[in-house]
Amino acid sequence: MVSLPRLVVAAPASGHGKTTIATGLMAALRERGLAVSGHKVGPDYIDPGYHALATGRPGRNLDPVLCGADLMVPLLRHAAAGADLAVIEGVMGLYDGRGTTGEGSTAHVAALLGAPVLLVVDAAAQGRSVAALVTGFAAYDRSIRIGGVVLNRVGSDRHEEILRTALADTGIPVLGALRRDDAVAVPSRHLGLVPAAERQPAASAAVHRLAALIGQAVDLDAVVALARTAGPLTAPAWEPSVATSGAAASEPGSPASLGHGAVSGLEPLASLDHEPTTGLGHPAPLDLGPGAPTSAAARGQTQASATADQARATHQGHRPVVAVAGGAAFTFGYAETGELLTAAGADVVTVDPLRDESLPPGTAALVIGGGFPEEYAADLSANERLRAEVASLAASGAPVIAECAGLLYLARELDGAPMCAVLPSTARMTSRLTLGYRDAIAAGDSALGPAGLAVRGHEFHRTTVSPAASARPAWRLDGRDEGFVCSGVHASYLHLHWAGQPGIAARVVVAARHAAKSATESAA
């Protein structure tokens, strides 16, 4: 049992300024000398990049849809180790979940964490009605405790007085009021905010301005006091070494192995759980101990891809080098991926396809996550030496795992610019946004997992590849084939959170170890 002060920053809907307030709070509290752990509800990769700048720690996601509800407290405790306080930024509106349910909503995560909610309200176009809005949100689900309100985009002193007076009778305190300030807006493009890694040093300067703004406009002492009302956490912290060593085989294709119910296929676009935006804009009973329902323990912290013996074997002898793509073109990734690979026995090294002309020495596997390669297609194409090395690695049979942006990078070309030509496909930008959770089944054995493996992932892109799948597809979802499997290559649009499937890392490292051994024997 551990005491961790924490709060969730939520809003009635997207666009009210959650990211502004959450990031500013993280930075302002850090400037006060507190160690702050920043988190984002849902699968979003972009906001955590700003959280990392604000806190000086890796940005983390808390997604019960991708990882399972039972892992929310363990992942929070793992990420917040050594922190004085955790700030969790919500997603969309407070009660907006997957489809017609509350699964994966900000409220869902707040309840799982036993955390009070700080509600951010864009008050630019309202007066006394703000009281009705806040009262309704507080009454909608009494298991969710809204402990304070921050008013955003307030027009004047008189406007602020009207708002505060209206809220006085609600019993919910106003902890801050921000004036309209376009200077703190963050530029956006086709998938939302421009990632922090792509706009340095401007991003750091923007976070510094946010810290000053929040420090002046918000009662930080009251915010910390609210966070301290959260009760103790009973579930143990998530440990990558335990997750990988416990990644025992489960029955392929069993929905129960995910703890998510039956496979439902493609999620309707009306229930998307990501929010492109132009601005950085009594606790529930908590008992997530041994008796928690549908737990990772019940799933065996699963992944039907590597036995416990195989996972432990990677800790003996040679540690293969696993390169993970990074840099401005490949900013989408979860910190837990590298931690799991390391725990499974690999030496993880970052490679920047925009700058590095070679893979790290001894690379035996490559993981290429998401990002914006379409913004850097010409520069990626110009790095011919690295493209050739990636193609050679793939041809050797070494594991190459590619998600979304990685899929585009492995294609023959992207918007006419030559890429690695590992896959028999071409990629191009479109105007259509594809976004949402997906339930999928592995169509066959691969470096990622065995045939029949049931996973839950997320898509987020405005591109298309042709053909969409190879004769050996990566996944079956919504009755269609998706992605590519060839030798050690597994490429797909589907993003996975490996903490929810820790055996992926164990399986990749086992394959990398075999690839490294084969390379050594061939060289001899």
XYZ file of C-alpha atoms in Angstrom:
524
model
C 0.000 0.000 0.000
C 1.357 3.409 -0.937
C 0.156 6.989 -0.708
C 0.502 8.923 -3.969
C -1.139 12.351 -4.247
C -2.867 12.469 -7.625
C -5.584 14.168 -9.610
C -7.208 13.882 -13.008
C -7.573 16.942 -15.234
C -10.833 16.573 -17.188
C -13.260 18.681 -19.213
C -16.854 18.587 -20.476
C -15.587 18.016 -24.036
C -12.534 18.293 -26.260
C -11.238 21.798 -26.853
C -11.778 23.179 -23.341
C -8.038 23.365 -22.619
C -7.151 20.165 -20.748
C -3.684 19.980 -22.251
C -3.001 23.626 -21.478
C -3.996 23.248 -17.849
C -2.507 19.792 -17.299
C 0.849 20.604 -18.901
C 0.988 23.986 -17.178
C 0.230 22.414 -13.804
C 2.957 19.829 -14.277
C 5.506 22.504 -15.173
C 4.440 24.954 -12.460
C 4.499 22.314 -9.731
C 7.901 21.134 -10.924
C 9.184 24.709 -10.704
C 8.012 24.696 -7.088
C 10.390 21.825 -6.435
C 7.967 18.925 -6.652
C 8.729 15.757 -8.608
C 5.704 15.396 -10.883
C 4.662 12.319 -12.854
C 2.658 13.147 -16.008
C 0.088 10.807 -17.556
C -2.439 10.797 -20.398
C -5.669 8.793 -20.473
C -6.014 6.819 -23.714
C -3.619 5.939 -26.533
C -2.530 9.458 -27.554
C 1.198 9.807 -28.195
C 1.424 13.577 -28.676
C 0.317 15.085 -25.353
C 2.744 12.908 -23.351
C 5.597 14.532 -25.273
C 4.621 17.889 -23.766
C 4.156 16.264 -20.373
C 7.735 14.995 -20.586
C 9.010 18.529 -21.205
C 6.982 19.805 -18.261
C 8.036 17.129 -15.778
C 11.491 16.033 -16.915
C 10.235 12.431 -16.811
C 8.896 10.187 -19.591
C 5.286 10.907 -20.488
C 3.082 7.895 -19.794
C -0.304 6.621 -20.958
C -3.042 5.022 -18.881
C -5.316 3.139 -21.254
C -7.613 0.471 -19.817
C -8.789 -0.477 -23.308
C -5.310 -1.379 -24.554
C -3.813 -2.636 -21.292
C -6.741 -3.785 -19.155
C -8.375 -1.997 -16.231
C -6.387 -3.985 -13.671
C -3.076 -2.542 -14.897
C -3.996 1.127 -14.383
C -2.852 1.363 -10.764
C 0.260 -0.814 -11.311
C 1.300 1.260 -14.349
C 0.666 4.492 -12.455
C 2.773 3.323 -9.540
C 5.568 2.179 -11.859
C 5.678 5.484 -13.708
C 5.317 7.642 -10.600
C 8.047 5.934 -8.575
C 9.898 8.673 -6.714
C 7.350 11.351 -7.623
C 5.645 13.638 -5.125
C 2.457 13.918 -7.159
C 0.832 12.568 -10.329
C -1.183 14.662 -12.779
C -3.323 12.663 -15.195
C -4.698 14.447 -18.260
C -8.018 13.058 -19.448
C -9.293 12.366 -22.952
C -12.259 13.979 -24.708
C -15.167 14.727 -22.362
C -15.114 13.362 -18.818
C -17.620 10.580 -19.494
C -16.811 9.860 -23.154
C -15.724 6.239 -23.557
C -15.577 3.553 -26.196
C -18.763 3.602 -28.255
C -21.887 3.768 -26.090
C -19.987 2.668 -22.969
C -17.771 4.435 -20.478
C -14.889 2.027 -21.063
C -11.632 3.900 -21.415
C -13.160 7.254 -20.473
C -11.507 9.772 -18.194
C -14.135 8.963 -15.569
C -13.338 5.257 -15.894
C -9.657 5.865 -15.204
C -10.378 8.354 -12.393
C -12.519 5.710 -10.674
C -9.886 3.002 -11.139
C -7.235 5.287 -9.639
C -9.464 6.655 -6.865
C -8.418 10.135 -7.980
C -10.292 13.432 -7.602
C -11.115 15.354 -10.759
C -10.161 18.919 -11.604
C -12.690 20.053 -14.217
C -11.494 22.528 -16.870
C -14.310 24.600 -18.363
C -13.993 26.863 -21.391
C -16.066 29.797 -20.153
C -15.543 32.075 -23.136
C -19.178 31.925 -24.278
C -21.086 31.523 -21.021
C -21.932 33.197 -17.745
C -24.210 31.829 -14.997
C -24.868 28.710 -17.077
C -21.458 27.440 -15.995
C -23.031 26.456 -12.668
C -25.608 24.232 -14.397
C -22.868 22.627 -16.470
C -20.608 21.859 -13.498
C -23.540 20.698 -11.332
C -24.673 18.304 -14.053
C -21.223 16.799 -14.469
C -20.846 16.363 -10.710
C -24.256 14.693 -10.384
C -24.035 12.430 -13.444
C -21.923 9.804 -11.670
C -21.582 10.164 -7.914
C -18.644 7.759 -7.858
C -16.623 10.479 -9.592
C -15.590 13.309 -7.284
C -15.124 16.672 -8.973
C -13.011 18.463 -6.406
C -12.403 21.738 -8.197
C -12.911 23.809 -11.324
C -10.485 25.812 -13.444
C -12.120 28.395 -15.695
C -10.413 28.824 -19.061
C -10.577 31.673 -21.583
C -12.192 34.129 -19.190
C -12.827 37.477 -20.890
C -12.464 40.064 -18.108
C -12.563 40.698 -14.369
C -16.327 41.223 -14.593
C -16.740 37.960 -16.503
C -14.720 36.123 -13.852
C -16.875 37.628 -11.085
C -20.067 36.383 -12.784
C -18.635 32.897 -13.171
C -17.325 32.637 -9.608
C -20.573 33.934 -8.141
C -22.593 31.401 -10.118
C -20.370 28.532 -8.981
C -20.314 29.585 -5.326
C -23.539 27.712 -4.533
C -22.425 24.450 -6.171
C -20.039 23.557 -3.372
C -17.268 22.942 -5.897
C -14.432 25.457 -5.468
C -12.919 27.463 -8.307
C -9.185 26.817 -8.125
C -8.161 29.054 -10.984
C -9.208 31.309 -13.847
C -7.187 31.877 -17.029
C -7.642 34.768 -19.407
C -7.761 34.226 -23.148
C -4.175 33.957 -24.375
C -3.423 32.837 -27.919
C 0.302 33.057 -27.176
C 0.224 29.656 -25.463
C -1.515 27.853 -28.342
C 0.452 25.014 -29.916
C 0.460 24.587 -33.705
C -1.494 21.673 -35.134
C -1.788 19.737 -38.373
C -3.624 16.719 -39.777
C -3.327 14.488 -36.680
C -3.607 17.161 -33.984
C -0.821 19.005 -32.185
C 2.665 19.093 -33.656
C 4.768 16.772 -31.426
C 7.116 18.489 -29.001
C 10.123 16.653 -30.441
C 9.524 18.342 -33.795
C 9.470 21.922 -32.544
C 12.360 22.352 -30.186
C 13.329 24.775 -28.679
C 9.947 26.447 -29.238
C 8.121 23.647 -27.392
C 10.260 24.075 -24.278
C 9.693 27.817 -24.350
C 5.938 27.276 -24.658
C 5.914 24.939 -21.646
C 7.896 27.512 -19.645
C 5.306 30.180 -20.514
C 2.531 27.807 -19.483
C 4.200 27.261 -16.114
C 4.280 31.005 -15.497
C 0.677 31.435 -16.641
C -0.649 28.610 -14.459
C 1.467 29.722 -11.511
C -0.238 33.125 -11.608
C -3.791 32.035 -12.445
C -4.251 28.831 -10.427
C -4.103 28.241 -6.676
C -1.345 25.635 -6.701
C -1.579 25.027 -2.975
C -5.249 24.150 -3.374
C -4.434 21.840 -6.293
C -1.831 19.981 -4.223
C -4.276 19.770 -1.318
C -6.899 18.270 -3.643
C -4.392 15.717 -4.953
C -3.581 14.721 -1.373
C -7.189 13.707 -0.741
C -6.680 10.634 -2.921
C -6.554 7.454 -0.853
C -3.774 4.846 -0.723
C -3.088 2.535 -3.654
C -3.195 -1.159 -2.831
C -2.091 -2.863 -6.059
C 1.658 -3.420 -6.498
C 3.680 -1.454 -9.016
C 4.039 -2.929 -12.495
C 7.483 -4.415 -13.067
C 8.757 -5.092 -16.625
C 10.915 -7.988 -15.430
C 7.934 -9.672 -13.773
C 5.732 -9.024 -16.811
C 8.173 -10.572 -19.271
C 9.086 -13.546 -17.098
C 5.382 -14.174 -16.509
C 4.462 -14.015 -20.189
C 3.438 -17.645 -20.337
C 1.534 -19.102 -23.249
C -2.246 -18.810 -23.237
C -4.737 -20.368 -25.591
C -4.452 -18.604 -28.975
C -7.527 -16.721 -30.015
C -9.213 -16.781 -26.630
C -10.857 -13.406 -26.009
C -10.706 -14.160 -22.312
C -6.927 -14.089 -22.537
C -7.229 -10.356 -23.133
C -9.792 -9.739 -20.452
C -11.718 -7.624 -22.962
C -14.649 -9.814 -23.993
C -15.482 -11.029 -27.460
C -13.785 -9.713 -30.536
C -15.988 -7.040 -32.054
C -13.968 -5.926 -35.064
C -13.759 -2.378 -36.297
C -14.698 0.351 -33.859
C -17.148 2.887 -35.373
C -15.539 6.239 -36.125
C -18.237 7.904 -34.022
C -16.622 6.545 -30.868
C -13.037 7.648 -31.352
C -10.911 8.096 -28.285
C -8.350 10.608 -29.523
C -8.820 14.317 -29.780
C -6.951 16.413 -32.360
C -6.931 19.959 -31.021
C -5.375 23.309 -31.688
C -4.737 24.302 -28.076
C -2.854 22.846 -25.182
C -6.298 23.221 -23.835
C -15.526 11.258 -2.348
C -13.045 8.925 -4.065
C -14.469 5.805 -5.662
C -13.866 2.685 -3.562
C -10.457 1.357 -4.516
C -9.580 -2.291 -4.076
C -7.409 -3.512 -6.885
C -5.588 -6.150 -4.916
C -5.657 -9.920 -5.364
C -9.434 -10.019 -5.743
C -9.637 -7.651 -8.708
C -11.814 -8.969 -11.555
C -10.506 -9.905 -15.009
C -6.928 -9.228 -14.035
C -3.593 -9.463 -15.748
C -2.892 -12.273 -13.321
C -5.943 -14.055 -14.706
C -4.585 -13.463 -18.174
C -1.218 -14.787 -16.974
C 0.094 -11.319 -17.932
C -0.332 -12.918 -21.245
C 1.058 -13.149 -24.612
C 0.854 -16.431 -26.390
C 4.186 -15.765 -28.000
C 6.887 -16.921 -25.625
C 6.951 -19.292 -22.714
C 8.316 -18.234 -19.358
C 11.349 -20.435 -19.982
C 12.033 -18.681 -23.275
C 11.700 -15.272 -21.643
C 14.123 -16.229 -18.885
C 16.530 -17.662 -21.432
C 17.048 -14.217 -22.920
C 18.626 -13.142 -19.643
C 21.356 -15.744 -20.050
C 24.340 -15.177 -22.274
C 24.223 -12.815 -25.215
C 22.067 -9.705 -25.008
C 20.990 -8.889 -28.575
C 20.839 -5.296 -29.748
C 17.314 -4.144 -30.536
C 17.178 -0.823 -32.373
C 14.111 1.341 -31.809
C 13.361 4.122 -34.291
C 13.198 7.622 -32.845
C 13.825 11.211 -33.824
C 11.402 13.732 -35.253
C 9.857 11.368 -37.817
C 9.089 8.569 -35.337
C 7.795 10.147 -32.135
C 4.949 7.721 -31.396
C 5.953 5.136 -28.839
C 5.291 4.017 -25.284
C 8.106 4.062 -22.725
C 7.094 0.612 -21.565
C 8.152 -0.878 -24.931
C 11.825 -0.194 -24.318
C 11.533 -1.208 -20.675
C 10.007 -4.566 -21.607
C 12.625 -5.245 -24.272
C 15.375 -4.459 -21.769
C 13.764 -6.655 -19.134
C 13.444 -9.471 -21.670
C 17.190 -9.429 -22.216
C 17.936 -6.911 -24.984
C 20.209 -3.916 -25.230
C 17.889 -1.226 -26.590
C 19.441 1.503 -28.746
C 17.646 4.377 -30.470
C 18.201 4.976 -34.176
C 17.089 8.202 -35.874
C 16.313 7.493 -39.556
C 16.621 11.207 -40.323
C 20.149 11.539 -38.952
C 21.784 8.145 -38.524
C 23.267 6.588 -41.656
C 23.709 3.167 -40.073
C 21.897 0.878 -37.701
C 23.570 0.498 -34.290
C 26.440 -2.010 -34.383
C 25.226 -5.556 -33.934
C 21.554 -4.755 -34.494
C 19.607 -8.014 -34.370
C 16.073 -6.596 -34.397
C 14.372 -3.339 -35.309
C 11.197 -1.798 -33.890
C 9.705 1.109 -35.856
C 6.750 2.768 -34.191
C 4.455 5.554 -35.284
C 5.023 9.178 -36.146
C 4.944 11.503 -39.122
C 7.183 10.103 -41.882
C 4.937 11.833 -44.426
C 6.269 15.158 -43.116
C 9.860 14.010 -43.682
C 9.509 11.740 -46.700
C 12.177 13.514 -48.745
C 14.748 13.443 -45.926
C 14.014 9.826 -45.053
C 14.383 8.917 -48.712
C 17.663 10.798 -48.972
C 19.186 8.597 -46.258
C 19.849 5.822 -48.764
C 22.512 4.073 -46.711
C 20.200 3.489 -43.749
C 17.335 2.425 -46.025
C 19.621 -0.190 -47.533
C 20.688 -1.445 -44.106
C 17.068 -1.763 -42.985
C 16.255 -3.734 -46.129
C 19.278 -5.961 -45.567
C 18.314 -6.603 -41.953
C 14.794 -7.566 -43.024
C 16.145 -9.857 -45.750
C 18.324 -11.639 -43.181
C 15.234 -12.853 -41.343
C 15.864 -10.750 -38.253
C 12.696 -9.486 -36.520
C 11.510 -6.118 -37.858
C 8.354 -4.883 -36.138
C 6.645 -1.889 -37.747
C 3.549 0.032 -36.667
C 1.812 2.648 -38.820
C 4.674 5.057 -39.622
C 6.984 2.059 -39.620
C 4.706 0.389 -42.162
C 5.077 3.437 -44.431
C 8.848 3.471 -44.008
C 9.109 -0.169 -45.063
C 7.002 0.420 -48.203
C 8.448 0.868 -51.683
C 7.592 4.544 -51.658
C 5.719 7.191 -49.680
C 4.065 9.944 -51.707
C 6.457 9.132 -54.546
C 9.616 9.193 -52.387
C 11.555 5.882 -52.311
C 11.508 4.164 -48.920
C 13.062 0.872 -47.771
C 11.215 -1.347 -50.285
C 10.922 -4.159 -47.754
C 7.192 -4.463 -48.499
C 5.522 -4.786 -51.918
C 3.381 -1.713 -51.287
C 3.139 2.000 -51.956
C 1.900 4.549 -49.427
C 0.297 7.948 -49.826
C -1.475 10.648 -47.849
C -5.268 10.931 -48.039
C -7.886 13.284 -46.636
C -9.623 10.521 -44.666
C -8.898 10.139 -40.977
C -8.778 6.551 -39.734
C -8.975 6.506 -35.957
C -10.207 4.141 -33.261
C -9.695 0.995 -31.248
C -9.571 -2.338 -33.044
C -9.898 -5.962 -31.953
C -7.768 -8.221 -34.138
C -6.610 -11.811 -34.471
C -3.132 -12.787 -35.677
C -3.642 -14.372 -39.094
C -0.539 -16.545 -38.795
C 2.685 -17.072 -36.906
C 5.092 -14.142 -36.915
C 7.924 -12.549 -34.972
C 5.236 -10.687 -33.009
C 3.063 -13.611 -31.984
C 1.518 -16.951 -32.928
C -1.459 -17.553 -35.177
C -4.732 -16.939 -33.382
C -3.351 -14.392 -30.926
C -6.122 -11.970 -29.927
C -5.019 -8.365 -29.438
C -6.564 -4.972 -28.967
C -4.895 -2.069 -30.735
C -5.457 1.421 -32.032
C -5.319 3.083 -35.466
C -4.532 6.752 -36.047
C -3.566 7.904 -39.549
C -4.503 9.724 -42.744
C -2.530 7.510 -45.083
C -3.231 4.390 -47.096
C -1.072 1.578 -48.446
C -1.698 -0.457 -51.581
C -2.033 -3.364 -51.358
C -3.375 -3.268 -47.791
C -2.147 -6.769 -46.980
C 0.158 -9.497 -48.229
C -0.650 -13.129 -48.904
C 0.424 -13.634 -45.294
C -1.407 -10.806 -43.521
C -0.572 -9.581 -40.051
C -4.127 -9.452 -38.724
C -7.715 -10.394 -39.365
C -10.040 -7.613 -38.256
C -13.624 -6.797 -39.207
C -13.560 -9.727 -41.621
C -10.644 -8.380 -43.641
C -6.899 -8.965 -43.920
C -4.561 -6.195 -42.768
C -0.797 -5.807 -42.740
C 2.199 -7.823 -43.836
C 4.193 -10.779 -42.539
C 7.293 -11.958 -44.354
C 10.114 -13.884 -42.687
C 10.894 -11.803 -39.572
C 8.930 -8.734 -40.722
C 5.614 -7.829 -39.089
C 4.158 -4.571 -40.410
C 0.712 -3.141 -39.759
C -1.248 0.038 -39.107
C -2.208 -1.314 -35.683
C -0.585 0.291 -32.637
C -0.230 -1.988 -29.606
C 0.654 -1.149 -26.020
C 3.116 -3.866 -25.094
C 2.359 -3.590 -21.372
C -0.962 -5.201 -22.241
C 0.854 -7.935 -24.203
C 4.268 -8.277 -22.499
C 5.107 -11.543 -24.249
C 5.635 -9.587 -27.477
C 8.895 -8.259 -26.062
C 9.966 -11.706 -24.889
C 9.214 -13.218 -28.297
C 11.033 -10.446 -30.192
C 14.111 -10.769 -27.993
C 14.193 -14.548 -28.419
C 14.033 -14.065 -32.204
C 16.682 -11.340 -32.043
C 18.972 -13.596 -30.058
C 18.645 -16.309 -32.707
C 19.270 -13.717 -35.452
C 22.386 -12.458 -33.687
C 23.667 -16.015 -33.292
C 23.044 -16.758 -36.972
C 24.830 -13.558 -38.005
C 27.829 -14.479 -35.857
C 27.982 -17.988 -37.294
C 27.713 -16.654 -40.861
C 30.503 -14.172 -40.236
C 32.686 -16.972 -38.918
